[in-house]
Amino acid sequence: MSSTIETDAKVRLAEVVGAHNLLAGDEVGEDYGHDETLQVEPAKPAYVAKPGTAEEVAELLATASELRIPVTARGSATGLSAAARPVDGGLVISFERMNRVLEVDTVNHVAVVQPGVRLDELDKATADHGLAYTVYPGEQSASVGGNVGTNAGGMRAVKYGVTRHNVLGLQAALPTGELIRTGGRIAKISNGYDLTQLIIGSEGSLALATEVIVKLVPRLPHSATVLAPFREFTEVVQAVPKVIGSGLAPHILEYIDNLTMAAITHTSQLELGIPDSVRDTAQAYLVVALENREQDRLDADVQAVAERLTELGAMDCYVLDGSSARKLIQAREHAFWTAKAAGAHDVIDVVVPRSAMPEFLTKARELAMQNESGVVGCGHAGDGNVHLAVFQADPIKRQELLLAIFSEGARLGGAISGEHGIGRAKRGYFQALEDPAKIELMRRIKQAFDPAGILNPGVLFDPISPESEH
Ligand SMILES: Cc1cc2nc3c(=O)[nH]c(=O)nc-3n(C[C@H](O)[C@H](O)[C@H](O)COP(=O)(O)OP(=O)(O)OC[C@H]3O[C@@H](n4cnc5c(N)ncnc54)[C@H](O)[C@@H]3O)c2cc1C
């Protein structure tokens, strides 16, 4: 961009949000250039705009379309696929000022929120009403807008579903400058194409959410967590469908392999009281959390689940006290930071049908061994969502391994990502493995929403023109 065009762009963007809400050039801090993805180079955006209203977001987009400035929306930038990593010289629309819970509606059981609201803040606001928004990705500083962008999941998806199942409506700004409303405070809708669902998971490439209507459920007062070590990894994953089939409706059903368990308990200095003889021989653990309105019903469910797990081969069953349970869940949520601190080169989240998990995991380990790499992990076992930390410093070898692992996931009927998304980090694999007819259809949808191609170029698709990503 020439300096006259840059000055013009700066003036035009400042007219929309006010000069004090626009950062340009050297004022743009390093933090705005990346999310939490490992191995993706940060970028240097030219501008960061902090709109305060939906109208300002729409106007920013219209201006960016006119001036052909690439735009990346940013929530809390905790994403793990570089979908919030902007384009060099582009514009970041940061939702940090649009961070309010507008309403907790206790009749329709929804909350109406601005996109920049953090999940921990929404959790506090809904707790006051005995309600909860049930999408809990491991990082509670994530924003609702970012959840919409990635279709975030998390541990409770096994019972409550992912963002898709918990967002009823949106207000969204289109790249062409219009504001639309989709869905509403309604449980169902059958009015043509479902634009809410199209925008969810589109990684900020179709439209930007400026208001989100999320579903709330009653917060159940009693919960318990059971930890079951197993000698064989296959036993763990074979137990999963049986636990789900029991009708006990766990709200968390996670597996943690022995290396990951050792690492996360060490990092969080968590003593679970597991005897050394069990710890030394267990290959993996299942974590089952149950909740209920009544303590005595919960106790009966815990008893039933422990019996079931023992029948299924668990070496023992530990019912964790409240504090240990909270710490273990938190340690599991922060497994990404533990993997990063241990030097992991990538973290992936392939999803496969539950029935294929044993085969997928065996194959992923074989592939890693052949490639002289390491893979360890944990995952949302109830969803077939396998999180693997990958240790391989050589980028070429790592790429070969990831392609082989993703191909195996696809062969088994799964997908590259269950919840982290494709972003920039997995774009090449997505393009290589996805059906070309679907990619082409997605491109046409993108073109219909975003004719100027300004929204998050380089995410999902290769950039169309060289100037759309530098
Ligand atoms: C320790 C850790 C644990 C995690 N655990 C999980 C987990 O269990 N499950 C899970 O799903 N994820 C997990 N994540 C990933 C991350 O927290 C989620 O992807 C989350 O949804 C990102 O929210 P964010 O606000 O940080 O979004 P960002 O990273 O800022 O953005 C993510 C995407 O959303 C787009 N976006 C942002 N705001 C909007 C908007 N208003 N409208 C449209 N698009 C928008 C961005 O452009 C980008 O494409 C974890 C991350 C960490 C660091």
PDB file of C-alpha atoms in Angstrom, residues 71-214:
ATOM      1  CA  VAL A  71      -9.799  -8.061   7.938  1.00  0.00           C
ATOM      2  CA  THR A  72      -9.344 -10.556  10.774  1.00  0.00           C
ATOM      3  CA  ALA A  73     -11.721 -10.652  13.719  1.00  0.00           C
ATOM      4  CA  ARG A  74     -10.127 -11.189  17.101  1.00  0.00           C
ATOM      5  CA  GLY A  75     -11.820 -12.388  20.265  1.00  0.00           C
ATOM      6  CA  SER A  76      -9.338 -13.415  22.976  1.00  0.00           C
ATOM      7  CA  ALA A  77      -6.879 -15.008  20.487  1.00  0.00           C
ATOM      8  CA  THR A  78      -6.753 -18.305  22.387  1.00  0.00           C
ATOM      9  CA  GLY A  79      -7.424 -20.196  19.141  1.00  0.00           C
ATOM     10  CA  LEU A  80      -5.236 -23.159  18.178  1.00  0.00           C
ATOM     11  CA  SER A  81      -5.440 -23.016  14.362  1.00  0.00           C
ATOM     12  CA  ALA A  82      -4.084 -19.523  13.575  1.00  0.00           C
ATOM     13  CA  ALA A  83      -7.550 -18.438  12.465  1.00  0.00           C
ATOM     14  CA  ALA A  84      -7.157 -15.195  14.434  1.00  0.00           C
ATOM     15  CA  ARG A  85      -3.642 -14.647  13.100  1.00  0.00           C
ATOM     16  CA  PRO A  86      -4.132 -11.604  10.866  1.00  0.00           C
ATOM     17  CA  VAL A  87      -2.653 -10.711   7.489  1.00  0.00           C
ATOM     18  CA  ASP A  88       0.478  -8.555   7.254  1.00  0.00           C
ATOM     19  CA  GLY A  89      -0.700  -5.012   6.542  1.00  0.00           C
ATOM     20  CA  GLY A  90      -4.313  -5.916   7.283  1.00  0.00           C
ATOM     21  CA  LEU A  91      -6.913  -4.759   9.789  1.00  0.00           C
ATOM     22  CA  VAL A  92      -7.688  -6.541  13.058  1.00  0.00           C
ATOM     23  CA  ILE A  93     -11.192  -5.949  14.391  1.00  0.00           C
ATOM     24  CA  SER A  94     -10.760  -6.572  18.087  1.00  0.00           C
ATOM     25  CA  PHE A  95     -13.949  -7.164  20.060  1.00  0.00           C
ATOM     26  CA  GLU A  96     -12.360  -6.238  23.397  1.00  0.00           C
ATOM     27  CA  ARG A  97     -14.725  -3.274  23.939  1.00  0.00           C
ATOM     28  CA  MET A  98     -17.870  -5.206  22.959  1.00  0.00           C
ATOM     29  CA  ASN A  99     -17.664  -7.364  26.055  1.00  0.00           C
ATOM     30  CA  ARG A 100     -21.003  -7.084  27.867  1.00  0.00           C
ATOM     31  CA  VAL A 101     -23.644  -9.593  28.862  1.00  0.00           C
ATOM     32  CA  LEU A 102     -26.655  -7.626  27.627  1.00  0.00           C
ATOM     33  CA  GLU A 103     -29.359  -9.772  29.199  1.00  0.00           C
ATOM     34  CA  VAL A 104     -29.952 -13.036  31.013  1.00  0.00           C
ATOM     35  CA  ASP A 105     -33.495 -13.975  29.996  1.00  0.00           C
ATOM     36  CA  THR A 106     -34.781 -16.432  32.605  1.00  0.00           C
ATOM     37  CA  VAL A 107     -38.069 -17.080  30.788  1.00  0.00           C
ATOM     38  CA  ASN A 108     -36.653 -18.124  27.421  1.00  0.00           C
ATOM     39  CA  HIS A 109     -33.471 -19.458  29.064  1.00  0.00           C
ATOM     40  CA  VAL A 110     -31.073 -17.529  26.888  1.00  0.00           C
ATOM     41  CA  ALA A 111     -28.385 -14.917  27.375  1.00  0.00           C
ATOM     42  CA  VAL A 112     -27.881 -12.128  24.873  1.00  0.00           C
ATOM     43  CA  VAL A 113     -24.220 -11.179  24.775  1.00  0.00           C
ATOM     44  CA  GLN A 114     -21.754  -9.074  22.885  1.00  0.00           C
ATOM     45  CA  PRO A 115     -19.128 -11.162  21.074  1.00  0.00           C
ATOM     46  CA  GLY A 116     -16.155 -10.045  23.171  1.00  0.00           C
ATOM     47  CA  VAL A 117     -17.604 -11.336  26.444  1.00  0.00           C
ATOM     48  CA  ARG A 118     -15.273 -13.888  28.045  1.00  0.00           C
ATOM     49  CA  LEU A 119     -16.630 -17.311  28.979  1.00  0.00           C
ATOM     50  CA  ASP A 120     -15.639 -16.948  32.637  1.00  0.00           C
ATOM     51  CA  GLU A 121     -17.556 -13.641  32.806  1.00  0.00           C
ATOM     52  CA  LEU A 122     -20.619 -15.170  31.165  1.00  0.00           C
ATOM     53  CA  ASP A 123     -20.344 -18.064  33.614  1.00  0.00           C
ATOM     54  CA  LYS A 124     -20.474 -15.659  36.569  1.00  0.00           C
ATOM     55  CA  ALA A 125     -23.411 -13.730  35.121  1.00  0.00           C
ATOM     56  CA  THR A 126     -25.464 -16.882  34.497  1.00  0.00           C
ATOM     57  CA  ALA A 127     -24.537 -18.502  37.842  1.00  0.00           C
ATOM     58  CA  ASP A 128     -26.380 -15.682  39.611  1.00  0.00           C
ATOM     59  CA  HIS A 129     -29.563 -17.047  37.989  1.00  0.00           C
ATOM     60  CA  GLY A 130     -28.806 -20.740  38.594  1.00  0.00           C
ATOM     61  CA  LEU A 131     -28.199 -21.171  34.859  1.00  0.00           C
ATOM     62  CA  ALA A 132     -25.199 -22.085  32.699  1.00  0.00           C
ATOM     63  CA  TYR A 133     -23.924 -21.747  29.138  1.00  0.00           C
ATOM     64  CA  THR A 134     -22.441 -25.184  28.647  1.00  0.00           C
ATOM     65  CA  VAL A 135     -19.667 -24.646  26.107  1.00  0.00           C
ATOM     66  CA  TYR A 136     -16.517 -24.950  28.196  1.00  0.00           C
ATOM     67  CA  PRO A 137     -13.411 -25.086  26.003  1.00  0.00           C
ATOM     68  CA  GLY A 138     -10.286 -25.520  28.100  1.00  0.00           C
ATOM     69  CA  GLU A 139      -9.503 -21.817  28.051  1.00  0.00           C
ATOM     70  CA  GLN A 140     -12.120 -19.805  29.917  1.00  0.00           C
ATOM     71  CA  SER A 141     -10.656 -16.495  28.788  1.00  0.00           C
ATOM     72  CA  ALA A 142     -11.935 -17.346  25.279  1.00  0.00           C
ATOM     73  CA  SER A 143     -14.732 -15.117  23.985  1.00  0.00           C
ATOM     74  CA  VAL A 144     -18.211 -16.073  22.822  1.00  0.00           C
ATOM     75  CA  GLY A 145     -17.462 -14.502  19.403  1.00  0.00           C
ATOM     76  CA  GLY A 146     -14.354 -16.682  19.138  1.00  0.00           C
ATOM     77  CA  ASN A 147     -16.452 -19.728  20.086  1.00  0.00           C
ATOM     78  CA  VAL A 148     -18.792 -18.852  17.246  1.00  0.00           C
ATOM     79  CA  GLY A 149     -15.807 -18.456  14.902  1.00  0.00           C
ATOM     80  CA  THR A 150     -14.366 -21.891  15.730  1.00  0.00           C
ATOM     81  CA  ASN A 151     -17.520 -23.798  16.717  1.00  0.00           C
ATOM     82  CA  ALA A 152     -15.740 -24.485  20.004  1.00  0.00           C
ATOM     83  CA  GLY A 153     -16.437 -27.688  21.898  1.00  0.00           C
ATOM     84  CA  GLY A 154     -14.733 -28.660  25.127  1.00  0.00           C
ATOM     85  CA  MET A 155     -15.292 -31.283  27.762  1.00  0.00           C
ATOM     86  CA  ARG A 156     -19.029 -30.911  28.268  1.00  0.00           C
ATOM     87  CA  ALA A 157     -19.866 -31.431  24.596  1.00  0.00           C
ATOM     88  CA  VAL A 158     -20.440 -35.114  25.351  1.00  0.00           C
ATOM     89  CA  LYS A 159     -23.655 -34.128  27.148  1.00  0.00           C
ATOM     90  CA  TYR A 160     -24.501 -30.644  25.922  1.00  0.00           C
ATOM     91  CA  GLY A 161     -23.043 -30.431  22.404  1.00  0.00           C
ATOM     92  CA  VAL A 162     -20.754 -27.821  20.905  1.00  0.00           C
ATOM     93  CA  THR A 163     -21.267 -24.123  20.097  1.00  0.00           C
ATOM     94  CA  ARG A 164     -23.516 -25.051  17.158  1.00  0.00           C
ATOM     95  CA  HIS A 165     -25.999 -26.676  19.529  1.00  0.00           C
ATOM     96  CA  ASN A 166     -25.952 -23.802  21.993  1.00  0.00           C
ATOM     97  CA  VAL A 167     -26.276 -20.678  19.863  1.00  0.00           C
ATOM     98  CA  LEU A 168     -29.837 -19.848  18.874  1.00  0.00           C
ATOM     99  CA  GLY A 169     -29.308 -16.619  17.016  1.00  0.00           C
ATOM    100  CA  LEU A 170     -26.891 -13.952  15.900  1.00  0.00           C
ATOM    101  CA  GLN A 171     -26.683 -10.393  14.871  1.00  0.00           C
ATOM    102  CA  ALA A 172     -23.936 -10.333  12.259  1.00  0.00           C
ATOM    103  CA  ALA A 173     -22.170  -7.717  10.169  1.00  0.00           C
ATOM    104  CA  LEU A 174     -21.640  -8.663   6.535  1.00  0.00           C
ATOM    105  CA  PRO A 175     -18.511  -7.653   4.642  1.00  0.00           C
ATOM    106  CA  THR A 176     -20.775  -5.618   2.375  1.00  0.00           C
ATOM    107  CA  GLY A 177     -21.767  -3.457   5.342  1.00  0.00           C
ATOM    108  CA  GLU A 178     -25.266  -4.755   6.193  1.00  0.00           C
ATOM    109  CA  LEU A 179     -26.312  -5.935   9.656  1.00  0.00           C
ATOM    110  CA  ILE A 180     -28.512  -9.032   9.731  1.00  0.00           C
ATOM    111  CA  ARG A 181     -30.292 -10.971  12.472  1.00  0.00           C
ATOM    112  CA  THR A 182     -30.544 -14.752  12.308  1.00  0.00           C
ATOM    113  CA  GLY A 183     -32.505 -17.119  14.559  1.00  0.00           C
ATOM    114  CA  GLY A 184     -33.709 -15.614  17.842  1.00  0.00           C
ATOM    115  CA  ARG A 185     -34.826 -16.456  21.371  1.00  0.00           C
ATOM    116  CA  ILE A 186     -36.547 -19.443  19.864  1.00  0.00           C
ATOM    117  CA  ALA A 187     -35.932 -23.140  20.187  1.00  0.00           C
ATOM    118  CA  LYS A 188     -36.621 -23.911  16.544  1.00  0.00           C
ATOM    119  CA  ILE A 189     -36.872 -22.212  13.196  1.00  0.00           C
ATOM    120  CA  SER A 190     -37.611 -23.405   9.688  1.00  0.00           C
ATOM    121  CA  ASN A 191     -37.191 -20.311   7.564  1.00  0.00           C
ATOM    122  CA  GLY A 192     -34.945 -21.105   4.640  1.00  0.00           C
ATOM    123  CA  TYR A 193     -31.209 -21.595   4.848  1.00  0.00           C
ATOM    124  CA  ASP A 194     -29.836 -21.665   8.379  1.00  0.00           C
ATOM    125  CA  LEU A 195     -27.488 -18.687   8.319  1.00  0.00           C
ATOM    126  CA  THR A 196     -26.742 -18.985  12.045  1.00  0.00           C
ATOM    127  CA  GLN A 197     -25.211 -22.404  11.442  1.00  0.00           C
ATOM    128  CA  LEU A 198     -23.402 -21.267   8.306  1.00  0.00           C
ATOM    129  CA  ILE A 199     -21.655 -18.473  10.196  1.00  0.00           C
ATOM    130  CA  ILE A 200     -20.794 -20.675  13.210  1.00  0.00           C
ATOM    131  CA  GLY A 201     -17.468 -22.381  12.529  1.00  0.00           C
ATOM    132  CA  SER A 202     -16.680 -20.206   9.509  1.00  0.00           C
ATOM    133  CA  GLU A 203     -13.579 -18.828  11.270  1.00  0.00           C
ATOM    134  CA  GLY A 204     -14.440 -15.194  10.685  1.00  0.00           C
ATOM    135  CA  SER A 205     -14.456 -15.692   6.912  1.00  0.00           C
ATOM    136  CA  LEU A 206     -18.153 -15.050   6.114  1.00  0.00           C
ATOM    137  CA  ALA A 207     -19.546 -12.478   8.573  1.00  0.00           C
ATOM    138  CA  LEU A 208     -18.732 -11.139  12.041  1.00  0.00           C
ATOM    139  CA  ALA A 209     -21.013 -11.815  14.989  1.00  0.00           C
ATOM    140  CA  THR A 210     -21.931  -8.578  16.744  1.00  0.00           C
ATOM    141  CA  GLU A 211     -24.450 -10.101  19.175  1.00  0.00           C
ATOM    142  CA  VAL A 212     -24.992 -13.715  20.169  1.00  0.00           C
ATOM    143  CA  ILE A 213     -28.055 -15.390  21.693  1.00  0.00           C
ATOM    144  CA  VAL A 214     -26.851 -18.417  23.647  1.00  0.00           C
TER     145      VAL A 214
END
